Short mmCIF file of C-alpha atoms and ligand atoms in Angstrom, two decimals:
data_model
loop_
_atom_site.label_atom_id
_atom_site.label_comp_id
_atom_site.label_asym_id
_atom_site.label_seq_id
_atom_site.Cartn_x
_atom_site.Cartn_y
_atom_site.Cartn_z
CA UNK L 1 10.68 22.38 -5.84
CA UNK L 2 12.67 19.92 -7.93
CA UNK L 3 12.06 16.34 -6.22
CA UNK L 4 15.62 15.71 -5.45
CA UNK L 5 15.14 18.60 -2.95
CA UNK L 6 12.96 16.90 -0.74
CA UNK L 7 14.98 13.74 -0.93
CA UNK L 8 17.03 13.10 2.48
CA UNK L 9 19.97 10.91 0.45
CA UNK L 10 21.25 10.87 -3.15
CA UNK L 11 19.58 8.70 -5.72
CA UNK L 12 20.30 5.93 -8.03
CA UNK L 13 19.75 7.74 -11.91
CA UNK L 14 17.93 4.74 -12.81
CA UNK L 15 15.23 6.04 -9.87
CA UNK L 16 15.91 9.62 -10.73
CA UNK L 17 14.82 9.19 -14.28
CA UNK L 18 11.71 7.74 -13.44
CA UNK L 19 10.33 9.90 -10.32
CA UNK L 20 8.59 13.22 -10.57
CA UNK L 21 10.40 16.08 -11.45
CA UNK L 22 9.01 18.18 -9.91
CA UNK L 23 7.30 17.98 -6.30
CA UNK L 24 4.83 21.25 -4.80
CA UNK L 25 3.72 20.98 -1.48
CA UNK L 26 2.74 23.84 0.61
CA UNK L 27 0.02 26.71 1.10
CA UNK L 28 -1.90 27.63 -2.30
CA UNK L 29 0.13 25.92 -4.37
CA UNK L 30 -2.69 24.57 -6.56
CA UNK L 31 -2.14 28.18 -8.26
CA UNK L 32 1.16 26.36 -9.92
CA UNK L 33 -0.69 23.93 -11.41
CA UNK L 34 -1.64 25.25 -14.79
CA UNK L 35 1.92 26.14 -14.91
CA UNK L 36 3.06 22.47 -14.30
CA UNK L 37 0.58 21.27 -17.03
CA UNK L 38 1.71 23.56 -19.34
CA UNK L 39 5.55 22.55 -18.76
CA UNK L 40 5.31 18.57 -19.10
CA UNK L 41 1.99 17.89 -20.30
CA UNK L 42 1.32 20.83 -22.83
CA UNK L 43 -1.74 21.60 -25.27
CA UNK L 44 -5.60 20.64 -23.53
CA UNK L 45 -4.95 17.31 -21.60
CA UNK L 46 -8.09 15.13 -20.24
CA UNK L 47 -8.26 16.48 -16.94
CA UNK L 48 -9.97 13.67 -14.57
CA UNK L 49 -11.56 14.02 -11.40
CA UNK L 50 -14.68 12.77 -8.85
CA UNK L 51 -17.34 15.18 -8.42
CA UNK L 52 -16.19 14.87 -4.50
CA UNK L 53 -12.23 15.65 -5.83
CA UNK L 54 -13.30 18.56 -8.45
CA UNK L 55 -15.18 20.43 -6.10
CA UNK L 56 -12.48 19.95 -3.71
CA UNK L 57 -10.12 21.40 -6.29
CA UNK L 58 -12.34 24.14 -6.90
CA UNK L 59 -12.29 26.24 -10.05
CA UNK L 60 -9.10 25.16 -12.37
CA UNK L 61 -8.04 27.91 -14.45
CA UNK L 62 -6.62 25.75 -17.53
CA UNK L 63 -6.94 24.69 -20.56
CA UNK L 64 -8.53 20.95 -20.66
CA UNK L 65 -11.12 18.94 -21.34
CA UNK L 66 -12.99 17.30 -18.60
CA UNK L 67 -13.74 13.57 -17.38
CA UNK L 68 -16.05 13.54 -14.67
CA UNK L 69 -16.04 10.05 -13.18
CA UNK L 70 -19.00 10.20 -11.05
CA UNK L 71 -19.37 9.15 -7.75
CA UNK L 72 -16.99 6.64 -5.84
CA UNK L 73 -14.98 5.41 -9.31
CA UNK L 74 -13.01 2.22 -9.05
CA UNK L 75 -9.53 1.89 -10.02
CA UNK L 76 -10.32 -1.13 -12.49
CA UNK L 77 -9.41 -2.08 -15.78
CA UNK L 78 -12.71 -1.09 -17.36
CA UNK L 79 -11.88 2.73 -15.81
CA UNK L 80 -8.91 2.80 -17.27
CA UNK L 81 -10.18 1.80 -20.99
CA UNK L 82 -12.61 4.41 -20.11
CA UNK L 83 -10.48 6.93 -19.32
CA UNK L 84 -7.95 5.87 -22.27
CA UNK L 85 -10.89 5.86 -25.07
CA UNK L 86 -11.91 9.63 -23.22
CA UNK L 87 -8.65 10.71 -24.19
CA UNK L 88 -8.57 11.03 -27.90
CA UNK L 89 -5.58 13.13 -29.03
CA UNK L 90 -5.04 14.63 -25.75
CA UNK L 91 -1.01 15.37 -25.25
CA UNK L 92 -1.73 13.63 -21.62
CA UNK L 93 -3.79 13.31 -18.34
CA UNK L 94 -4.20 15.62 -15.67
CA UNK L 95 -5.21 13.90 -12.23
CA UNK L 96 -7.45 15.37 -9.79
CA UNK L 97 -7.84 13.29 -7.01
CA UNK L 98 -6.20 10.70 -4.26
CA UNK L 99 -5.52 7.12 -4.67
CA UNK L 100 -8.34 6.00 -7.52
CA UNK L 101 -8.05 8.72 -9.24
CA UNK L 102 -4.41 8.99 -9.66
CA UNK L 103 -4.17 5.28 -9.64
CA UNK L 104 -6.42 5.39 -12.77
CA UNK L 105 -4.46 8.35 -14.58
CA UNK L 106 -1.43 6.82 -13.75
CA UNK L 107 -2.04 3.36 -15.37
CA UNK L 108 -3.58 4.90 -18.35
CA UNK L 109 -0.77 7.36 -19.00
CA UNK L 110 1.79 4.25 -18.65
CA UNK L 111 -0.27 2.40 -21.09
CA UNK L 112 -0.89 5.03 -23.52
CA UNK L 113 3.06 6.84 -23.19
CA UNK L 114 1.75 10.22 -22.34
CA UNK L 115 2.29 12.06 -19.37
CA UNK L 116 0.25 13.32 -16.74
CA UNK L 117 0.61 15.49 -13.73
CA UNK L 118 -1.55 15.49 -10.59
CA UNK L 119 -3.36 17.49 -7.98
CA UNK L 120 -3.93 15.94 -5.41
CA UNK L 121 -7.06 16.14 -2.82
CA UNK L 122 -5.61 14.22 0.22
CA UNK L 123 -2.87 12.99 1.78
CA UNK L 124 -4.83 9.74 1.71
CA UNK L 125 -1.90 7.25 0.31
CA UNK L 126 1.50 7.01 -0.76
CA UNK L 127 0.94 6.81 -4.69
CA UNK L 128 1.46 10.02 -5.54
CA UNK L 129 5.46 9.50 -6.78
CA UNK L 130 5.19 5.60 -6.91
CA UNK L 131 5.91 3.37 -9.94
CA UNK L 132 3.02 1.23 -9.60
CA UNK L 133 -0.30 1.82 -10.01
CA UNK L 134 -2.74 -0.70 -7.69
CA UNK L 135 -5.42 -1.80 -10.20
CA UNK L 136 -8.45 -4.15 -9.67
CA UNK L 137 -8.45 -6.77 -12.52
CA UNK L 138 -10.39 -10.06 -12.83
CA UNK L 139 -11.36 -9.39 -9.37
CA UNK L 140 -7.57 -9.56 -7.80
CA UNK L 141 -5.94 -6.65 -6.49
CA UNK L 142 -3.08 -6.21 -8.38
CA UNK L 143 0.15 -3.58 -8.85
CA UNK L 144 1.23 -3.37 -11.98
CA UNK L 145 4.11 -0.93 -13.06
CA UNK L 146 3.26 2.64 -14.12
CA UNK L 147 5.38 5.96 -14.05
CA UNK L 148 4.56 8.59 -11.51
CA UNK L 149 3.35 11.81 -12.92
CA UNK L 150 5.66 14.61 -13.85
CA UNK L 151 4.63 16.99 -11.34
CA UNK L 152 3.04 16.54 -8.06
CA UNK L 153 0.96 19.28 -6.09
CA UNK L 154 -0.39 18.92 -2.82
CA UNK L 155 -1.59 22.25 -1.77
CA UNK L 156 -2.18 21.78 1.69
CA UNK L 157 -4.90 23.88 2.74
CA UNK L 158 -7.03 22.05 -0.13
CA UNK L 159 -5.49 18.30 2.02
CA UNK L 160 -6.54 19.98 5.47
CA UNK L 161 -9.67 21.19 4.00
CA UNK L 162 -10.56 17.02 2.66
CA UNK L 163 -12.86 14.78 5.07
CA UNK L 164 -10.13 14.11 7.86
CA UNK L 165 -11.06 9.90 7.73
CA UNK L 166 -9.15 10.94 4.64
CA UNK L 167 -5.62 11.98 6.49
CA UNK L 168 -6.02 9.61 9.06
CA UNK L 169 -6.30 6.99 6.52
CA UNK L 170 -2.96 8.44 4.43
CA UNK L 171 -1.62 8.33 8.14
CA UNK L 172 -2.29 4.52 8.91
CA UNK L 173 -1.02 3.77 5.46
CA UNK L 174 2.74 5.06 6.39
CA UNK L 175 2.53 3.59 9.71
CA UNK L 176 3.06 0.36 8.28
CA UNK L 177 6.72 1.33 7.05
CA UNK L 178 8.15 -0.69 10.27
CA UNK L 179 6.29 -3.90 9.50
CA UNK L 180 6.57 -3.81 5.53
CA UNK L 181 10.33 -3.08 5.65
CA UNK L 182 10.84 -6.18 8.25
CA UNK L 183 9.12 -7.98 6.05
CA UNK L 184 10.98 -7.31 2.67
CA UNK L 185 13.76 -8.26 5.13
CA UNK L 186 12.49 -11.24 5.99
CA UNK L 187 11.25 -12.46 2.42
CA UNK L 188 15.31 -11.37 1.41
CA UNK L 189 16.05 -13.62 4.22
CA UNK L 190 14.43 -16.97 3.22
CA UNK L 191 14.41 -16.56 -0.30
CA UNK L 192 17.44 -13.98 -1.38
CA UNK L 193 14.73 -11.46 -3.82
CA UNK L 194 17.20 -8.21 -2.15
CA UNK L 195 16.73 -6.12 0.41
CA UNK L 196 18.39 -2.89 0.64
CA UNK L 197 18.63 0.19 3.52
CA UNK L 198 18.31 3.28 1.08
CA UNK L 199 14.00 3.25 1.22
CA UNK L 200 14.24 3.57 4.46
CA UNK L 201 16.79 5.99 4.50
CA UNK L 202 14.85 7.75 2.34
CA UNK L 203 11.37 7.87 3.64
CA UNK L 204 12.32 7.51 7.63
CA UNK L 205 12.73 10.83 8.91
CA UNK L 206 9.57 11.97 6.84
CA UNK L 207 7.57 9.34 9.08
CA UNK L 208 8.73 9.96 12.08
CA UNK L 209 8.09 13.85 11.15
CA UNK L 210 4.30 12.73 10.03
CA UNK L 211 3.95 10.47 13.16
CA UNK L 212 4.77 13.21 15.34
CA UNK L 213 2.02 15.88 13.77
CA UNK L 214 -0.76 13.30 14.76
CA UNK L 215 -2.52 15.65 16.45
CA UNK L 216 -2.25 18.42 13.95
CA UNK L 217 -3.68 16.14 11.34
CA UNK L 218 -6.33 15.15 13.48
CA UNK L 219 -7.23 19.50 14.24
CA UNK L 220 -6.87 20.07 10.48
CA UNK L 221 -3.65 22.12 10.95
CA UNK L 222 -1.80 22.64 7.20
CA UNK L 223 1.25 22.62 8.32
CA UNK L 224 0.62 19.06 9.62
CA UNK L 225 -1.02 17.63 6.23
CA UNK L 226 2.03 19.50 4.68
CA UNK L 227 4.24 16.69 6.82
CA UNK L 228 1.72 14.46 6.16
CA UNK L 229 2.01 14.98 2.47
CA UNK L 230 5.70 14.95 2.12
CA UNK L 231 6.08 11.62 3.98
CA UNK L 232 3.62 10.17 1.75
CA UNK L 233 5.08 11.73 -1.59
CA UNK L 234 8.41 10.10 -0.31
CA UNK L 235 7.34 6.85 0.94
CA UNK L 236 6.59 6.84 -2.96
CA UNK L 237 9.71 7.33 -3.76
CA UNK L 238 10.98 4.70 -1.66
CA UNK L 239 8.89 2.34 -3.56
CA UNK L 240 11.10 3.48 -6.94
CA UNK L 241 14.37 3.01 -5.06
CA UNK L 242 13.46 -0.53 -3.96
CA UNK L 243 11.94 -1.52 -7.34
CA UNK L 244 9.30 -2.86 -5.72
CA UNK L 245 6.17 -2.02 -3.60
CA UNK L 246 7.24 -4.73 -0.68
CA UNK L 247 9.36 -1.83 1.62
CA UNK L 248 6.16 -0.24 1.87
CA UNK L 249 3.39 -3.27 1.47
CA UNK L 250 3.78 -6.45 3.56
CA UNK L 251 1.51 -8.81 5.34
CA UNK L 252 -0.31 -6.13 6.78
CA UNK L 253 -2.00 -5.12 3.05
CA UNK L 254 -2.48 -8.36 2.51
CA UNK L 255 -5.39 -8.40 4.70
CA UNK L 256 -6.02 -5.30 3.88
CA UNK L 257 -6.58 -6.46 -0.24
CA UNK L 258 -8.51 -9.36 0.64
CA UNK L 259 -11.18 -7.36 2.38
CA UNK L 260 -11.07 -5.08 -0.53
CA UNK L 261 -11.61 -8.60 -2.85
CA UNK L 262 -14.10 -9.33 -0.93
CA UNK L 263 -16.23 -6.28 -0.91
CA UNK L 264 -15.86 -5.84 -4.36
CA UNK L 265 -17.04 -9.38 -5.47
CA UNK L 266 -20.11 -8.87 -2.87
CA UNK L 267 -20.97 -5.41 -4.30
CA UNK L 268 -20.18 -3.84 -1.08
CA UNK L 269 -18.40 -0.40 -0.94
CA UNK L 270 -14.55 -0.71 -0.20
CA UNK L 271 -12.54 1.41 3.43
CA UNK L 272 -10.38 3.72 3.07
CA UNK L 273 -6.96 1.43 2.40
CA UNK L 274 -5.01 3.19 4.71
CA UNK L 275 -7.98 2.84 7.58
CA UNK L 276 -7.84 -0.64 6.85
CA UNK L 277 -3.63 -0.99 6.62
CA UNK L 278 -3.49 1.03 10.06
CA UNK L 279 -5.78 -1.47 12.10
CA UNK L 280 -3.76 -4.28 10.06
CA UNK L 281 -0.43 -2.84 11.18
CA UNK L 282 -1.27 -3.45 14.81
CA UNK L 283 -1.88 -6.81 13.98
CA UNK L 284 1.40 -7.41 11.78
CA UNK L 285 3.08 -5.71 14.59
CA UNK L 286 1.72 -7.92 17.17
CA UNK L 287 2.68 -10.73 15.24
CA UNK L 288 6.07 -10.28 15.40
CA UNK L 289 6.41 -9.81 18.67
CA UNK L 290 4.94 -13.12 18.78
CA UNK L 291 7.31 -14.56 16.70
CA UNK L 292 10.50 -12.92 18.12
CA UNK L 293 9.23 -14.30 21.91
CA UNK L 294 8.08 -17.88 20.21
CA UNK L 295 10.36 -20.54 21.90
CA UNK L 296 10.13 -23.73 20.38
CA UNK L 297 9.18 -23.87 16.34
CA UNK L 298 7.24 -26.18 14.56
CA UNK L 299 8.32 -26.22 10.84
CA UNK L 300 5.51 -27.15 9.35
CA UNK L 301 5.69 -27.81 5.67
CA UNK L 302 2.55 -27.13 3.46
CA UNK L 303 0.32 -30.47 2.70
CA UNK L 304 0.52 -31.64 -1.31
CA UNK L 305 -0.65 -28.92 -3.57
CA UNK L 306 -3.99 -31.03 -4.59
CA UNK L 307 -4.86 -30.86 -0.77
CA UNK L 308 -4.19 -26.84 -0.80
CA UNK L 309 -5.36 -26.33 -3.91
CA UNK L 310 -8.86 -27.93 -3.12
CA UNK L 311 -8.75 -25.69 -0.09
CA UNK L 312 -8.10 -22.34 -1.54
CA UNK L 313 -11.31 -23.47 -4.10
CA UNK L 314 -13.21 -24.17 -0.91
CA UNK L 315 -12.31 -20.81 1.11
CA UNK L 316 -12.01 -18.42 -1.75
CA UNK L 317 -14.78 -19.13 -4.11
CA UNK L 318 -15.46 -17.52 -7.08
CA UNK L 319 -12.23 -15.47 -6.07
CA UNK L 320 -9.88 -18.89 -6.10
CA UNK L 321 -9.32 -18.61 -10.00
CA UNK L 322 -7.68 -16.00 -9.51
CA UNK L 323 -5.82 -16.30 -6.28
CA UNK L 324 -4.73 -20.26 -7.52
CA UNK L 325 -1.72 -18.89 -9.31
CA UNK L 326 -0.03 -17.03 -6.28
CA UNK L 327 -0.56 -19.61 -3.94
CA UNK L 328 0.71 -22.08 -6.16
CA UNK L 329 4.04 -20.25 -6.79
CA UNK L 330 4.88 -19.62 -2.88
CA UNK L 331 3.60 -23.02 -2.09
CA UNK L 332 6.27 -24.81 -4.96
CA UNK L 333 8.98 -22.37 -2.64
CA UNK L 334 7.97 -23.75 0.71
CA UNK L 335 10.23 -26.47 1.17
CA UNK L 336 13.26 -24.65 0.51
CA UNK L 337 12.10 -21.61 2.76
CA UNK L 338 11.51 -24.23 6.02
CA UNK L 339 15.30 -25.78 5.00
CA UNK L 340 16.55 -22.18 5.46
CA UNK L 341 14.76 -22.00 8.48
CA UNK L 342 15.29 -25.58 9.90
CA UNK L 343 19.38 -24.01 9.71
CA UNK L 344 18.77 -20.65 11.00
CA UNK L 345 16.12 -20.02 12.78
CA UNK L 346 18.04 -18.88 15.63
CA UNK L 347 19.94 -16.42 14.01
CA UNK L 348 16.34 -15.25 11.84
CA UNK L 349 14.51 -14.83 15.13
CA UNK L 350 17.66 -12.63 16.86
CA UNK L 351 17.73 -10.25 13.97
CA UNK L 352 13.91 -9.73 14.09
CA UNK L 353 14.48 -8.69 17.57
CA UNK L 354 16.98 -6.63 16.72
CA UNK L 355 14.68 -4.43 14.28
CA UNK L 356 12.66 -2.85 17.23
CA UNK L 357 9.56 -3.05 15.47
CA UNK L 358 7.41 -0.31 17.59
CA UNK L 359 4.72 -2.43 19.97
CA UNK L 360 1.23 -2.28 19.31
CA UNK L 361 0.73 0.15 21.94
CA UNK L 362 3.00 2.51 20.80
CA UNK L 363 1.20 2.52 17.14
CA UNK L 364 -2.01 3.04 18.47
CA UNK L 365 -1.01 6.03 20.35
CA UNK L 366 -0.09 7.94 17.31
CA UNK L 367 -3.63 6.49 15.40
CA UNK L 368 -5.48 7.60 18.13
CA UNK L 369 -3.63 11.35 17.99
CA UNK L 370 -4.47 11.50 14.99
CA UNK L 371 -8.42 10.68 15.29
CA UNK L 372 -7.66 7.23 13.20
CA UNK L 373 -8.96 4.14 13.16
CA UNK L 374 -6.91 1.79 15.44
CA UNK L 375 -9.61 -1.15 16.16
CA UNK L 376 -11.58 -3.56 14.12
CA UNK L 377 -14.79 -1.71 15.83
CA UNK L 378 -13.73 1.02 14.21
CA UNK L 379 -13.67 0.13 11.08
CA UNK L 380 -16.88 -1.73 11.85
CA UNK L 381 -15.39 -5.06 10.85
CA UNK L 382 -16.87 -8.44 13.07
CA UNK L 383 -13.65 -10.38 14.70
CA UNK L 384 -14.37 -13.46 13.21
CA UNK L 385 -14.55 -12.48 10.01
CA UNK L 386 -11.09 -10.65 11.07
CA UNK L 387 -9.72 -13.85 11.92
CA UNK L 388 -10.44 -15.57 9.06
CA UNK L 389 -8.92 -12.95 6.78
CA UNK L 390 -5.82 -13.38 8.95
CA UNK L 391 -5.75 -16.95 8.17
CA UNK L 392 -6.49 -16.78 4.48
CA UNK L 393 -4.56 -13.02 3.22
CA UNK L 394 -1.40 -15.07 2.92
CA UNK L 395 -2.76 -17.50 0.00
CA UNK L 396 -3.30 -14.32 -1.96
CA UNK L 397 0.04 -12.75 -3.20
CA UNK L 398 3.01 -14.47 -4.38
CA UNK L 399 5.62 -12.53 -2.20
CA UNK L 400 6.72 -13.72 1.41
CA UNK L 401 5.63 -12.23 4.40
CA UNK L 402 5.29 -12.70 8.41
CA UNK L 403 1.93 -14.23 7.46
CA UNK L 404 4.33 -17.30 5.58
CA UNK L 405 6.80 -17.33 8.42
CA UNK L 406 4.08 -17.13 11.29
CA UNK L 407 2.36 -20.59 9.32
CA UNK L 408 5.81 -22.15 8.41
CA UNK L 409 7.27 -21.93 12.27
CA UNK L 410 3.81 -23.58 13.19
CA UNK L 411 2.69 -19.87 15.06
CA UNK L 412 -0.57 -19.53 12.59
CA UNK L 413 -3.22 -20.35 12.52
CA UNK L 414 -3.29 -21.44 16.30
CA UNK L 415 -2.30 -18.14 17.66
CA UNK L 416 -4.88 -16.12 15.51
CA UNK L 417 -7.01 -15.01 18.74
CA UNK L 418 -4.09 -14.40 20.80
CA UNK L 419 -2.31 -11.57 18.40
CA UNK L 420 -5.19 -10.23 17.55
CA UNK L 421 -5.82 -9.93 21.33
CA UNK L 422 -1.86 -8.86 21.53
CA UNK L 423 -2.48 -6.41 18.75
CA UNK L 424 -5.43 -4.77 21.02
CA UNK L 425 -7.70 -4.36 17.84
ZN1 ZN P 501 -0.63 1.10 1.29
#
């Protein structure tokens, strides 16, 4: 179906003329695909899988040429030169995969102007119809820009069929909506970068639709990865409409990131991001109930930069070259977000209330229906190393989230055991 069709509300054309054309989701469907190449990729494209997401695929009856990543590929900027010099004079890319592997095709299509449509293995993540691509460069998680592909096919008995961590994960990804939305809000709040209603409007239902097949998702049931796969194709979109990853990527990635940074730089495999972002969410979600029930603030503006800059060197390590440059830019903005909040605090903290952000309980319900991960046992992760990544995820990303507002009302980093012990991970 045209993308527009699965769409709850109209879109702006400047969204529209970026966003898939054309969006397949349903029972076999991966028998469209050639079809779909044909129409907006054309000739013998560089078709690019995993050896785990080709034989997922199973046998592809088109014409291509074949880039087998080998196992567990990284989306980093070394991949995507790969993947760019593999290309040649192909007309454009043909994704077969999840998150790094569309990630990948997606930056290197962007950077080389071609297109490329994808098939996708599991509802793992919500890049499928997103404008950015999340790369790994220098060692620092980064989203840079990069048009969705043309066509996007999620058949779902080939997402039902995928290691179900994989769903669950896709699953705890788009339960963070609540949390990354609030804190857009909250960013648009204390430093006026826009917030708008339409992403929600557009991705909403489709949650609540996902949240409610849990337990299909966790028995394997198509139907259920078809919900699954639509929420996650439009929580995509959403991204497009806002211009920006933050309606779907708050505080709660953050920490999420900086484990990944982490990992990587230790040559330790990477978790699932949307294991990691559901565990997270509890905590974000936690956090603001914290905040909305905090009675008596302590603005607390940042020390001199030379003090916080000797201290991100200290924490971070060889990551803090990288990192320096966000922290620096929020840091030279903190004095003008506590002024904001010196004057409204009040009104700030009623609003937040006023969001009914669901309660940590609530979101580990629907985890748990679905099989996911929704402690930091689970995802085998020691609480004091949890803690510290609480303290520290902030310093990593220019934007604003509840992590700044939690440290600049005085909340963090005294309260760290008590959310997490709110957030019941
Ligand atoms: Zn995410």
């Amino acid at each position: 179906m045209k993308l527009v069709d699965l769409v709850p509300v109209a879109l702006p054309a400047d969204a529209a003329a970026v966003l898939p054309e054309e969006v397949l989701i349903g029972r076999g469907v991966r028998g469209a695909l050639a079809d779909a190449v044909k129409r907006h990729v054309g000739g013998e494209p560089l078709l690019v899988g995993d050896p785990d997401t080709l034989a997922a695929a199973g046998p592809l009856d088109l014409p291509h040429r074949l880039l087998d990543l080998g196992p567990h590929p990284h989306a980093d900027d070394e991949t995507v030169e790969h993947l760019r010099a593999a290309r040649g004079d192909a007309p454009g890319y043909v994704a077969v995969g999840s998150g790094t592997v569309n990630d990948l095709c997606k930056r290197a299509a962007a950077l080389d102007g071609v297109p490329f449509v994808v098939l996708g293995t599991a509802a793992s993540m919500n890049g499928y119809a997103s404008g950015i691509a999340a790369i790994l460069s220098d060692g620092l998680k980064t989203t840079v820009p990069a048009r969705p592909a043309r066509a996007v096919i999620l058949d779902t008995d080939i997402l039902a069929a995928a290691p179900a961590r994989l769903a669950q994960a896709g699953l705890g990804d788009l339960l963070s909506k609540p949390v990354s939305d609030s804190d857009w809000w909250l960013a648009d709040q204390l430093e006026g970068t826009g917030y708008s209603t339409l992403p929600g409007q557009v991705v909403d239902r489709a949650v609540d639709a996902a949240a409610a097949a849990a337990a299909g998702i966790a028995a394997r049931d198509p139907e259920a990865h078809g919900k699954l796969g639509e929420a996650l194709t439009l929580s995509g979109v959403a991204m497009v409409v806002a211009g920006s990853s933050a309606p779907a990527s708050g505080g709660e990635h953050l920490l999420s990131h900086l484990w990944d940074m982490e990992a990587i730089a230790a040559g330790r495999e990477t978790r699932l991001h949307g294991a990691q972002v559901g565990v997270t969410t509890l905590i974000s979600a936690a956090l603001y109930q914290a905040l909305v029930a905090l009675e008596a603030p302590d603005f607390t503006p940042p020390p001199a930069w030379a003090e916080e800059e000797a201290r991100v060197r200290r924490e971070f390590g060889g990551l803090a070259a990288a990192i320096l440059p966000q922290t620096k830019r929020k840091q030279a903005r903190a004095g003008d977000r506590i002024d904001i909040l010196r004057d409204r605090w009040p009104e700030v903290q009623k609003r937040l209330a006023g969001r009914a952000i669901p309660s940590p309980e609530a979101l580990r319900a629907t985890l748990k229906a679905a099989g996911a991960p929704a402690s930091l046992a689970d995802l085998d992760e020691p609480r004091a190393n949890a803690a510290r990544i609480f303290r520290l995820a902030r310093d990593i990303r220019d934007r604003v989230t509840v992590l700044d507002l939690a440290f600049e009302v005085g909340l963090l980093p005294g309260a760290i055991d008590d959310v997490l012990d709110a957030a019941g991970v």
